[in-house]
């Protein structure tokens, strides 16, 4: 019999599970606390359970393991990057960003990605597999454990498309915000999607309070298609209608992400088109000067041009910011550490500061 992943059971489910194996539900509550509050990664750590029970648990269940393969600390800004190795050898990355208001962790939702965005490093190797809810949770727990700092915000903007791993992603949101776990407010969670329309519509009905970020990147269907293959499947008007629906159902303002690519989507006509698209929408635009990826030819506009782009949008009544660059010295852009590791891994890792 395959041992089930006990770390992906919700607080309610784990109590039901204990009943199934003839234990009292409160054992489930104890185990939940060990895994989700105390970051235990093995039954042997659960010292308030009898040895017999721990042995029984390890017969029925497993806690998926995750090793820190590399940990890089930026010298430029308060940013740390983690490369984790999953049980099956797949690699994922997470980023810790420290702000005045608290610590934010950017997590991956899949190992690899099948969305194929032209400027994105994560798309290069394709999708390996989707992550379990417990593997998304564990990224946050490991970062906390390693840095001994509490995490208050989560962005699901690492490798992968969360809405391509819908059930596990929603389960993750419920569990990370559960009062019996880390209890991170849903309002402090942002998930980014490339625009999977049925996923956005379904998410709108989940009763969650998370912020949805939509990767827009182009102001017309044609321009979006040139950068994002997913636009062939879900056209821009449908995507925007789904975003409007999300706002209507949840009251949560949408963030539109727009990666600025020199000569491709940073022209005066883009400002006009973006304004027409967004000015009647209650939203926020986040401009990201594209991070150059070795395997891609895209270039970013100069900082001055990005600021000019922002100012013009602002003048047109659009609520807009430029994303502050973080961790550029530690392969800060999505999927780059993972790519580099795959390309030139010779057994040793980058600077390992924390290893457990
Ligand atoms: N699959 C989700 C999450 C991807 S990563 C999505 O598509 O939204 C989060 C954001 O970073 C997305 O907006 C993505 O398009 C953007 N991104 C990816 N690679 C980038 C790069 N090289 N430079 C700038 N932004 C990038």
PDB file of N, CA, C and O in Angstrom, residues 83-146:
ATOM      1  N   UNK A  83      17.257  26.812  -2.988  1.00  0.00           N
ATOM      2  CA  UNK A  83      16.995  25.764  -3.964  1.00  0.00           C
ATOM      3  C   UNK A  83      16.735  24.502  -3.147  1.00  0.00           C
ATOM      4  O   UNK A  83      17.562  24.112  -2.331  1.00  0.00           O
ATOM      5  N   UNK A  84      15.568  23.906  -3.359  1.00  0.00           N
ATOM      6  CA  UNK A  84      15.209  22.713  -2.599  1.00  0.00           C
ATOM      7  C   UNK A  84      15.198  21.494  -3.511  1.00  0.00           C
ATOM      8  O   UNK A  84      14.732  21.574  -4.653  1.00  0.00           O
ATOM      9  N   UNK A  85      15.655  20.381  -2.959  1.00  0.00           N
ATOM     10  CA  UNK A  85      15.580  19.129  -3.704  1.00  0.00           C
ATOM     11  C   UNK A  85      14.441  18.289  -3.136  1.00  0.00           C
ATOM     12  O   UNK A  85      14.391  18.022  -1.930  1.00  0.00           O
ATOM     13  N   UNK A  86      13.536  17.889  -4.002  1.00  0.00           N
ATOM     14  CA  UNK A  86      12.398  17.075  -3.570  1.00  0.00           C
ATOM     15  C   UNK A  86      12.805  15.603  -3.513  1.00  0.00           C
ATOM     16  O   UNK A  86      13.858  15.219  -4.028  1.00  0.00           O
ATOM     17  N   UNK A  87      11.920  14.800  -2.931  1.00  0.00           N
ATOM     18  CA  UNK A  87      12.235  13.376  -2.748  1.00  0.00           C
ATOM     19  C   UNK A  87      12.600  12.668  -4.045  1.00  0.00           C
ATOM     20  O   UNK A  87      13.449  11.783  -4.069  1.00  0.00           O
ATOM     21  N   UNK A  88      11.952  13.056  -5.143  1.00  0.00           N
ATOM     22  CA  UNK A  88      12.197  12.394  -6.426  1.00  0.00           C
ATOM     23  C   UNK A  88      13.324  13.059  -7.218  1.00  0.00           C
ATOM     24  O   UNK A  88      13.511  12.780  -8.401  1.00  0.00           O
ATOM     25  N   UNK A  89      14.065  13.967  -6.572  1.00  0.00           N
ATOM     26  CA  UNK A  89      15.213  14.584  -7.236  1.00  0.00           C
ATOM     27  C   UNK A  89      14.877  15.875  -7.974  1.00  0.00           C
ATOM     28  O   UNK A  89      15.783  16.583  -8.421  1.00  0.00           O
ATOM     29  N   UNK A  90      13.594  16.203  -8.115  1.00  0.00           N
ATOM     30  CA  UNK A  90      13.249  17.477  -8.756  1.00  0.00           C
ATOM     31  C   UNK A  90      13.694  18.649  -7.891  1.00  0.00           C
ATOM     32  O   UNK A  90      13.744  18.539  -6.670  1.00  0.00           O
ATOM     33  N   UNK A  91      13.998  19.743  -8.571  1.00  0.00           N
ATOM     34  CA  UNK A  91      14.468  20.940  -7.870  1.00  0.00           C
ATOM     35  C   UNK A  91      13.412  22.037  -7.962  1.00  0.00           C
ATOM     36  O   UNK A  91      12.835  22.246  -9.028  1.00  0.00           O
ATOM     37  N   UNK A  92      13.227  22.755  -6.872  1.00  0.00           N
ATOM     38  CA  UNK A  92      12.341  23.928  -6.905  1.00  0.00           C
ATOM     39  C   UNK A  92      13.034  25.069  -6.168  1.00  0.00           C
ATOM     40  O   UNK A  92      13.939  24.834  -5.367  1.00  0.00           O
ATOM     41  N   UNK A  93      12.597  26.301  -6.455  1.00  0.00           N
ATOM     42  CA  UNK A  93      13.215  27.402  -5.722  1.00  0.00           C
ATOM     43  C   UNK A  93      12.202  28.295  -5.038  1.00  0.00           C
ATOM     44  O   UNK A  93      11.040  28.380  -5.432  1.00  0.00           O
ATOM     45  N   UNK A  94      12.654  28.932  -3.973  1.00  0.00           N
ATOM     46  CA  UNK A  94      11.833  29.868  -3.205  1.00  0.00           C
ATOM     47  C   UNK A  94      12.711  31.069  -2.863  1.00  0.00           C
ATOM     48  O   UNK A  94      13.928  30.930  -2.774  1.00  0.00           O
ATOM     49  N   UNK A  95      12.092  32.215  -2.681  1.00  0.00           N
ATOM     50  CA  UNK A  95      12.856  33.428  -2.362  1.00  0.00           C
ATOM     51  C   UNK A  95      12.272  34.091  -1.124  1.00  0.00           C
ATOM     52  O   UNK A  95      11.047  34.241  -1.018  1.00  0.00           O
ATOM     53  N   UNK A  96      13.146  34.469  -0.207  1.00  0.00           N
ATOM     54  CA  UNK A  96      12.720  35.234   0.970  1.00  0.00           C
ATOM     55  C   UNK A  96      13.083  36.695   0.745  1.00  0.00           C
ATOM     56  O   UNK A  96      14.226  37.009   0.409  1.00  0.00           O
ATOM     57  N   UNK A  97      12.099  37.566   0.894  1.00  0.00           N
ATOM     58  CA  UNK A  97      12.351  39.006   0.749  1.00  0.00           C
ATOM     59  C   UNK A  97      11.925  39.691   2.043  1.00  0.00           C
ATOM     60  O   UNK A  97      10.780  39.547   2.465  1.00  0.00           O
ATOM     61  N   UNK A  98      12.861  40.428   2.636  1.00  0.00           N
ATOM     62  CA  UNK A  98      12.542  41.087   3.905  1.00  0.00           C
ATOM     63  C   UNK A  98      12.166  42.543   3.641  1.00  0.00           C
ATOM     64  O   UNK A  98      12.891  43.249   2.955  1.00  0.00           O
ATOM     65  N   UNK A  99      11.040  42.942   4.171  1.00  0.00           N
ATOM     66  CA  UNK A  99      10.568  44.317   4.015  1.00  0.00           C
ATOM     67  C   UNK A  99      10.326  44.908   5.402  1.00  0.00           C
ATOM     68  O   UNK A  99      10.288  44.171   6.390  1.00  0.00           O
ATOM     69  N   UNK A 100      10.091  46.216   5.432  1.00  0.00           N
ATOM     70  CA  UNK A 100       9.804  46.871   6.719  1.00  0.00           C
ATOM     71  C   UNK A 100       8.550  46.251   7.334  1.00  0.00           C
ATOM     72  O   UNK A 100       8.453  46.063   8.537  1.00  0.00           O
ATOM     73  N   UNK A 101       7.573  45.916   6.476  1.00  0.00           N
ATOM     74  CA  UNK A 101       6.295  45.405   7.000  1.00  0.00           C
ATOM     75  C   UNK A 101       6.328  43.926   7.345  1.00  0.00           C
ATOM     76  O   UNK A 101       5.374  43.388   7.896  1.00  0.00           O
ATOM     77  N   UNK A 102       7.407  43.246   7.009  1.00  0.00           N
ATOM     78  CA  UNK A 102       7.477  41.820   7.341  1.00  0.00           C
ATOM     79  C   UNK A 102       8.230  41.029   6.299  1.00  0.00           C
ATOM     80  O   UNK A 102       8.799  41.592   5.360  1.00  0.00           O
ATOM     81  N   UNK A 103       8.239  39.718   6.477  1.00  0.00           N
ATOM     82  CA  UNK A 103       8.966  38.848   5.559  1.00  0.00           C
ATOM     83  C   UNK A 103       8.009  38.202   4.569  1.00  0.00           C
ATOM     84  O   UNK A 103       6.968  37.681   4.947  1.00  0.00           O
ATOM     85  N   UNK A 104       8.428  38.228   3.325  1.00  0.00           N
ATOM     86  CA  UNK A 104       7.590  37.679   2.265  1.00  0.00           C
ATOM     87  C   UNK A 104       8.340  36.513   1.613  1.00  0.00           C
ATOM     88  O   UNK A 104       9.535  36.616   1.364  1.00  0.00           O
ATOM     89  N   UNK A 105       7.635  35.419   1.364  1.00  0.00           N
ATOM     90  CA  UNK A 105       8.274  34.297   0.675  1.00  0.00           C
ATOM     91  C   UNK A 105       7.583  34.068  -0.661  1.00  0.00           C
ATOM     92  O   UNK A 105       6.355  34.016  -0.744  1.00  0.00           O
ATOM     93  N   UNK A 106       8.405  33.965  -1.694  1.00  0.00           N
ATOM     94  CA  UNK A 106       7.891  33.649  -3.028  1.00  0.00           C
ATOM     95  C   UNK A 106       8.074  32.146  -3.221  1.00  0.00           C
ATOM     96  O   UNK A 106       9.189  31.639  -3.150  1.00  0.00           O
ATOM     97  N   UNK A 107       6.966  31.434  -3.436  1.00  0.00           N
ATOM     98  CA  UNK A 107       7.071  29.969  -3.546  1.00  0.00           C
ATOM     99  C   UNK A 107       6.750  29.482  -4.960  1.00  0.00           C
ATOM    100  O   UNK A 107       6.103  30.162  -5.747  1.00  0.00           O
ATOM    101  N   UNK A 108       7.205  28.277  -5.250  1.00  0.00           N
ATOM    102  CA  UNK A 108       6.900  27.621  -6.519  1.00  0.00           C
ATOM    103  C   UNK A 108       5.670  26.742  -6.348  1.00  0.00           C
ATOM    104  O   UNK A 108       5.440  26.187  -5.268  1.00  0.00           O
ATOM    105  N   UNK A 109       4.875  26.615  -7.402  1.00  0.00           N
ATOM    106  CA  UNK A 109       3.689  25.750  -7.346  1.00  0.00           C
ATOM    107  C   UNK A 109       3.880  24.473  -8.168  1.00  0.00           C
ATOM    108  O   UNK A 109       3.112  23.525  -8.040  1.00  0.00           O
ATOM    109  N   UNK A 110       4.905  24.471  -9.030  1.00  0.00           N
ATOM    110  CA  UNK A 110       5.205  23.284  -9.830  1.00  0.00           C
ATOM    111  C   UNK A 110       6.723  23.178  -9.993  1.00  0.00           C
ATOM    112  O   UNK A 110       7.437  24.175  -9.863  1.00  0.00           O
ATOM    113  N   UNK A 111       7.179  21.950 -10.292  1.00  0.00           N
ATOM    114  CA  UNK A 111       8.586  21.794 -10.689  1.00  0.00           C
ATOM    115  C   UNK A 111       8.564  21.946 -12.204  1.00  0.00           C
ATOM    116  O   UNK A 111       8.014  21.113 -12.911  1.00  0.00           O
ATOM    117  N   UNK A 112       9.100  23.066 -12.690  1.00  0.00           N
ATOM    118  CA  UNK A 112       8.997  23.390 -14.108  1.00  0.00           C
ATOM    119  C   UNK A 112       7.642  24.007 -14.420  1.00  0.00           C
ATOM    120  O   UNK A 112       6.854  24.286 -13.510  1.00  0.00           O
ATOM    121  N   UNK A 113       7.381  24.220 -15.693  1.00  0.00           N
ATOM    122  CA  UNK A 113       6.138  24.877 -16.089  1.00  0.00           C
ATOM    123  C   UNK A 113       5.862  24.551 -17.547  1.00  0.00           C
ATOM    124  O   UNK A 113       6.800  24.416 -18.332  1.00  0.00           O
ATOM    125  N   UNK A 114       4.558  24.399 -17.899  1.00  0.00           N
ATOM    126  CA  UNK A 114       4.279  24.077 -19.302  1.00  0.00           C
ATOM    127  C   UNK A 114       3.619  25.226 -20.050  1.00  0.00           C
ATOM    128  O   UNK A 114       3.081  25.044 -21.125  1.00  0.00           O
ATOM    129  N   UNK A 115       3.670  26.433 -19.465  1.00  0.00           N
ATOM    130  CA  UNK A 115       2.981  27.565 -20.083  1.00  0.00           C
ATOM    131  C   UNK A 115       3.811  28.218 -21.191  1.00  0.00           C
ATOM    132  O   UNK A 115       3.277  28.872 -22.068  1.00  0.00           O
ATOM    133  N   UNK A 116       5.121  28.048 -21.139  1.00  0.00           N
ATOM    134  CA  UNK A 116       5.969  28.443 -22.262  1.00  0.00           C
ATOM    135  C   UNK A 116       6.143  29.933 -22.531  1.00  0.00           C
ATOM    136  O   UNK A 116       6.483  30.311 -23.659  1.00  0.00           O
ATOM    137  N   UNK A 117       5.942  30.806 -21.531  1.00  0.00           N
ATOM    138  CA  UNK A 117       6.121  32.248 -21.769  1.00  0.00           C
ATOM    139  C   UNK A 117       7.541  32.483 -22.301  1.00  0.00           C
ATOM    140  O   UNK A 117       8.517  31.942 -21.772  1.00  0.00           O
ATOM    141  N   UNK A 118       7.611  33.311 -23.350  1.00  0.00           N
ATOM    142  CA  UNK A 118       8.862  33.427 -24.099  1.00  0.00           C
ATOM    143  C   UNK A 118      10.051  33.999 -23.322  1.00  0.00           C
ATOM    144  O   UNK A 118      11.188  33.761 -23.656  1.00  0.00           O
ATOM    145  N   UNK A 119       9.758  34.804 -22.294  1.00  0.00           N
ATOM    146  CA  UNK A 119      10.844  35.497 -21.575  1.00  0.00           C
ATOM    147  C   UNK A 119      11.196  34.811 -20.264  1.00  0.00           C
ATOM    148  O   UNK A 119      12.043  35.280 -19.511  1.00  0.00           O
ATOM    149  N   UNK A 120      10.551  33.696 -19.971  1.00  0.00           N
ATOM    150  CA  UNK A 120      10.647  33.107 -18.634  1.00  0.00           C
ATOM    151  C   UNK A 120      11.596  31.914 -18.593  1.00  0.00           C
ATOM    152  O   UNK A 120      11.505  31.004 -19.419  1.00  0.00           O
ATOM    153  N   UNK A 121      12.496  31.922 -17.618  1.00  0.00           N
ATOM    154  CA  UNK A 121      13.480  30.839 -17.493  1.00  0.00           C
ATOM    155  C   UNK A 121      12.823  29.520 -17.092  1.00  0.00           C
ATOM    156  O   UNK A 121      13.289  28.441 -17.464  1.00  0.00           O
ATOM    157  N   UNK A 122      11.729  29.610 -16.329  1.00  0.00           N
ATOM    158  CA  UNK A 122      11.085  28.378 -15.834  1.00  0.00           C
ATOM    159  C   UNK A 122      10.475  27.555 -16.951  1.00  0.00           C
ATOM    160  O   UNK A 122      10.230  26.362 -16.801  1.00  0.00           O
ATOM    161  N   UNK A 123      10.189  28.214 -18.070  1.00  0.00           N
ATOM    162  CA  UNK A 123       9.507  27.515 -19.159  1.00  0.00           C
ATOM    163  C   UNK A 123      10.457  26.617 -19.951  1.00  0.00           C
ATOM    164  O   UNK A 123      10.019  25.691 -20.636  1.00  0.00           O
ATOM    165  N   UNK A 124      11.758  26.865 -19.812  1.00  0.00           N
ATOM    166  CA  UNK A 124      12.725  26.233 -20.714  1.00  0.00           C
ATOM    167  C   UNK A 124      12.720  24.699 -20.658  1.00  0.00           C
ATOM    168  O   UNK A 124      12.670  24.040 -21.677  1.00  0.00           O
ATOM    169  N   UNK A 125      12.704  24.126 -19.489  1.00  0.00           N
ATOM    170  CA  UNK A 125      12.726  22.655 -19.408  1.00  0.00           C
ATOM    171  C   UNK A 125      11.355  22.002 -19.425  1.00  0.00           C
ATOM    172  O   UNK A 125      11.248  20.786 -19.302  1.00  0.00           O
ATOM    173  N   UNK A 126      10.296  22.793 -19.549  1.00  0.00           N
ATOM    174  CA  UNK A 126       8.940  22.234 -19.522  1.00  0.00           C
ATOM    175  C   UNK A 126       8.527  21.839 -18.111  1.00  0.00           C
ATOM    176  O   UNK A 126       9.250  22.077 -17.140  1.00  0.00           O
ATOM    177  N   UNK A 127       7.358  21.220 -18.025  1.00  0.00           N
ATOM    178  CA  UNK A 127       6.833  20.822 -16.710  1.00  0.00           C
ATOM    179  C   UNK A 127       7.400  19.467 -16.299  1.00  0.00           C
ATOM    180  O   UNK A 127       7.374  18.520 -17.081  1.00  0.00           O
ATOM    181  N   UNK A 128       7.925  19.386 -15.093  1.00  0.00           N
ATOM    182  CA  UNK A 128       8.320  18.078 -14.552  1.00  0.00           C
ATOM    183  C   UNK A 128       7.112  17.476 -13.851  1.00  0.00           C
ATOM    184  O   UNK A 128       6.640  16.418 -14.205  1.00  0.00           O
ATOM    185  N   UNK A 129       6.610  18.176 -12.844  1.00  0.00           N
ATOM    186  CA  UNK A 129       5.370  17.738 -12.194  1.00  0.00           C
ATOM    187  C   UNK A 129       4.823  18.852 -11.310  1.00  0.00           C
ATOM    188  O   UNK A 129       5.550  19.793 -10.956  1.00  0.00           O
ATOM    189  N   UNK A 130       3.540  18.693 -10.942  1.00  0.00           N
ATOM    190  CA  UNK A 130       2.930  19.642 -10.017  1.00  0.00           C
ATOM    191  C   UNK A 130       3.359  19.313  -8.593  1.00  0.00           C
ATOM    192  O   UNK A 130       3.659  18.160  -8.280  1.00  0.00           O
ATOM    193  N   UNK A 131       3.357  20.314  -7.737  1.00  0.00           N
ATOM    194  CA  UNK A 131       3.737  20.081  -6.341  1.00  0.00           C
ATOM    195  C   UNK A 131       2.519  19.679  -5.512  1.00  0.00           C
ATOM    196  O   UNK A 131       1.391  20.098  -5.784  1.00  0.00           O
ATOM    197  N   UNK A 132       2.783  18.869  -4.493  1.00  0.00           N
ATOM    198  CA  UNK A 132       1.764  18.536  -3.504  1.00  0.00           C
ATOM    199  C   UNK A 132       1.512  19.788  -2.661  1.00  0.00           C
ATOM    200  O   UNK A 132       2.393  20.655  -2.567  1.00  0.00           O
ATOM    201  N   UNK A 133       0.357  19.838  -2.011  1.00  0.00           N
ATOM    202  CA  UNK A 133       0.103  20.966  -1.101  1.00  0.00           C
ATOM    203  C   UNK A 133       1.216  21.024  -0.049  1.00  0.00           C
ATOM    204  O   UNK A 133       1.726  22.093   0.283  1.00  0.00           O
ATOM    205  N   UNK A 134       1.628  19.856   0.440  1.00  0.00           N
ATOM    206  CA  UNK A 134       2.644  19.829   1.502  1.00  0.00           C
ATOM    207  C   UNK A 134       3.985  20.373   1.005  1.00  0.00           C
ATOM    208  O   UNK A 134       4.744  20.942   1.785  1.00  0.00           O
ATOM    209  N   UNK A 135       4.279  20.198  -0.281  1.00  0.00           N
ATOM    210  CA  UNK A 135       5.544  20.708  -0.816  1.00  0.00           C
ATOM    211  C   UNK A 135       5.509  22.230  -0.965  1.00  0.00           C
ATOM    212  O   UNK A 135       6.547  22.887  -0.896  1.00  0.00           O
ATOM    213  N   UNK A 136       4.310  22.772  -1.175  1.00  0.00           N
ATOM    214  CA  UNK A 136       4.201  24.239  -1.199  1.00  0.00           C
ATOM    215  C   UNK A 136       4.341  24.775   0.229  1.00  0.00           C
ATOM    216  O   UNK A 136       5.046  25.752   0.487  1.00  0.00           O
ATOM    217  N   UNK A 137       3.665  24.111   1.164  1.00  0.00           N
ATOM    218  CA  UNK A 137       3.742  24.533   2.570  1.00  0.00           C
ATOM    219  C   UNK A 137       5.175  24.454   3.092  1.00  0.00           C
ATOM    220  O   UNK A 137       5.668  25.365   3.757  1.00  0.00           O
ATOM    221  N   UNK A 138       5.831  23.355   2.746  1.00  0.00           N
ATOM    222  CA  UNK A 138       7.156  23.109   3.315  1.00  0.00           C
ATOM    223  C   UNK A 138       8.180  24.159   2.876  1.00  0.00           C
ATOM    224  O   UNK A 138       9.133  24.444   3.602  1.00  0.00           O
ATOM    225  N   UNK A 139       7.983  24.739   1.716  1.00  0.00           N
ATOM    226  CA  UNK A 139       8.893  25.809   1.283  1.00  0.00           C
ATOM    227  C   UNK A 139       8.870  26.939   2.317  1.00  0.00           C
ATOM    228  O   UNK A 139       9.905  27.476   2.701  1.00  0.00           O
ATOM    229  N   UNK A 140       7.663  27.260   2.785  1.00  0.00           N
ATOM    230  CA  UNK A 140       7.528  28.342   3.767  1.00  0.00           C
ATOM    231  C   UNK A 140       8.129  27.905   5.104  1.00  0.00           C
ATOM    232  O   UNK A 140       8.888  28.647   5.742  1.00  0.00           O
ATOM    233  N   UNK A 141       7.827  26.665   5.521  1.00  0.00           N
ATOM    234  CA  UNK A 141       8.334  26.176   6.809  1.00  0.00           C
ATOM    235  C   UNK A 141       9.866  26.131   6.804  1.00  0.00           C
ATOM    236  O   UNK A 141      10.511  26.494   7.786  1.00  0.00           O
ATOM    237  N   UNK A 142      10.433  25.655   5.691  1.00  0.00           N
ATOM    238  CA  UNK A 142      11.892  25.526   5.610  1.00  0.00           C
ATOM    239  C   UNK A 142      12.572  26.895   5.673  1.00  0.00           C
ATOM    240  O   UNK A 142      13.609  27.055   6.303  1.00  0.00           O
ATOM    241  N   UNK A 143      11.984  27.859   4.987  1.00  0.00           N
ATOM    242  CA  UNK A 143      12.564  29.203   4.997  1.00  0.00           C
ATOM    243  C   UNK A 143      12.522  29.748   6.422  1.00  0.00           C
ATOM    244  O   UNK A 143      13.512  30.296   6.923  1.00  0.00           O
ATOM    245  N   UNK A 144      11.387  29.559   7.085  1.00  0.00           N
ATOM    246  CA  UNK A 144      11.271  30.039   8.482  1.00  0.00           C
ATOM    247  C   UNK A 144      12.292  29.367   9.378  1.00  0.00           C
ATOM    248  O   UNK A 144      12.924  30.004  10.216  1.00  0.00           O
ATOM    249  N   UNK A 145      12.431  28.061   9.183  1.00  0.00           N
ATOM    250  CA  UNK A 145      13.320  27.268  10.016  1.00  0.00           C
ATOM    251  C   UNK A 145      14.775  27.703   9.798  1.00  0.00           C
ATOM    252  O   UNK A 145      15.543  27.869  10.734  1.00  0.00           O
ATOM    253  N   UNK A 146      15.108  27.896   8.554  1.00  0.00           N
ATOM    254  CA  UNK A 146      16.471  28.226   8.178  1.00  0.00           C
ATOM    255  C   UNK A 146      16.850  29.631   8.658  1.00  0.00           C
ATOM    256  O   UNK A 146      17.963  29.857   9.105  1.00  0.00           O
TER     257      UNK A 146
END
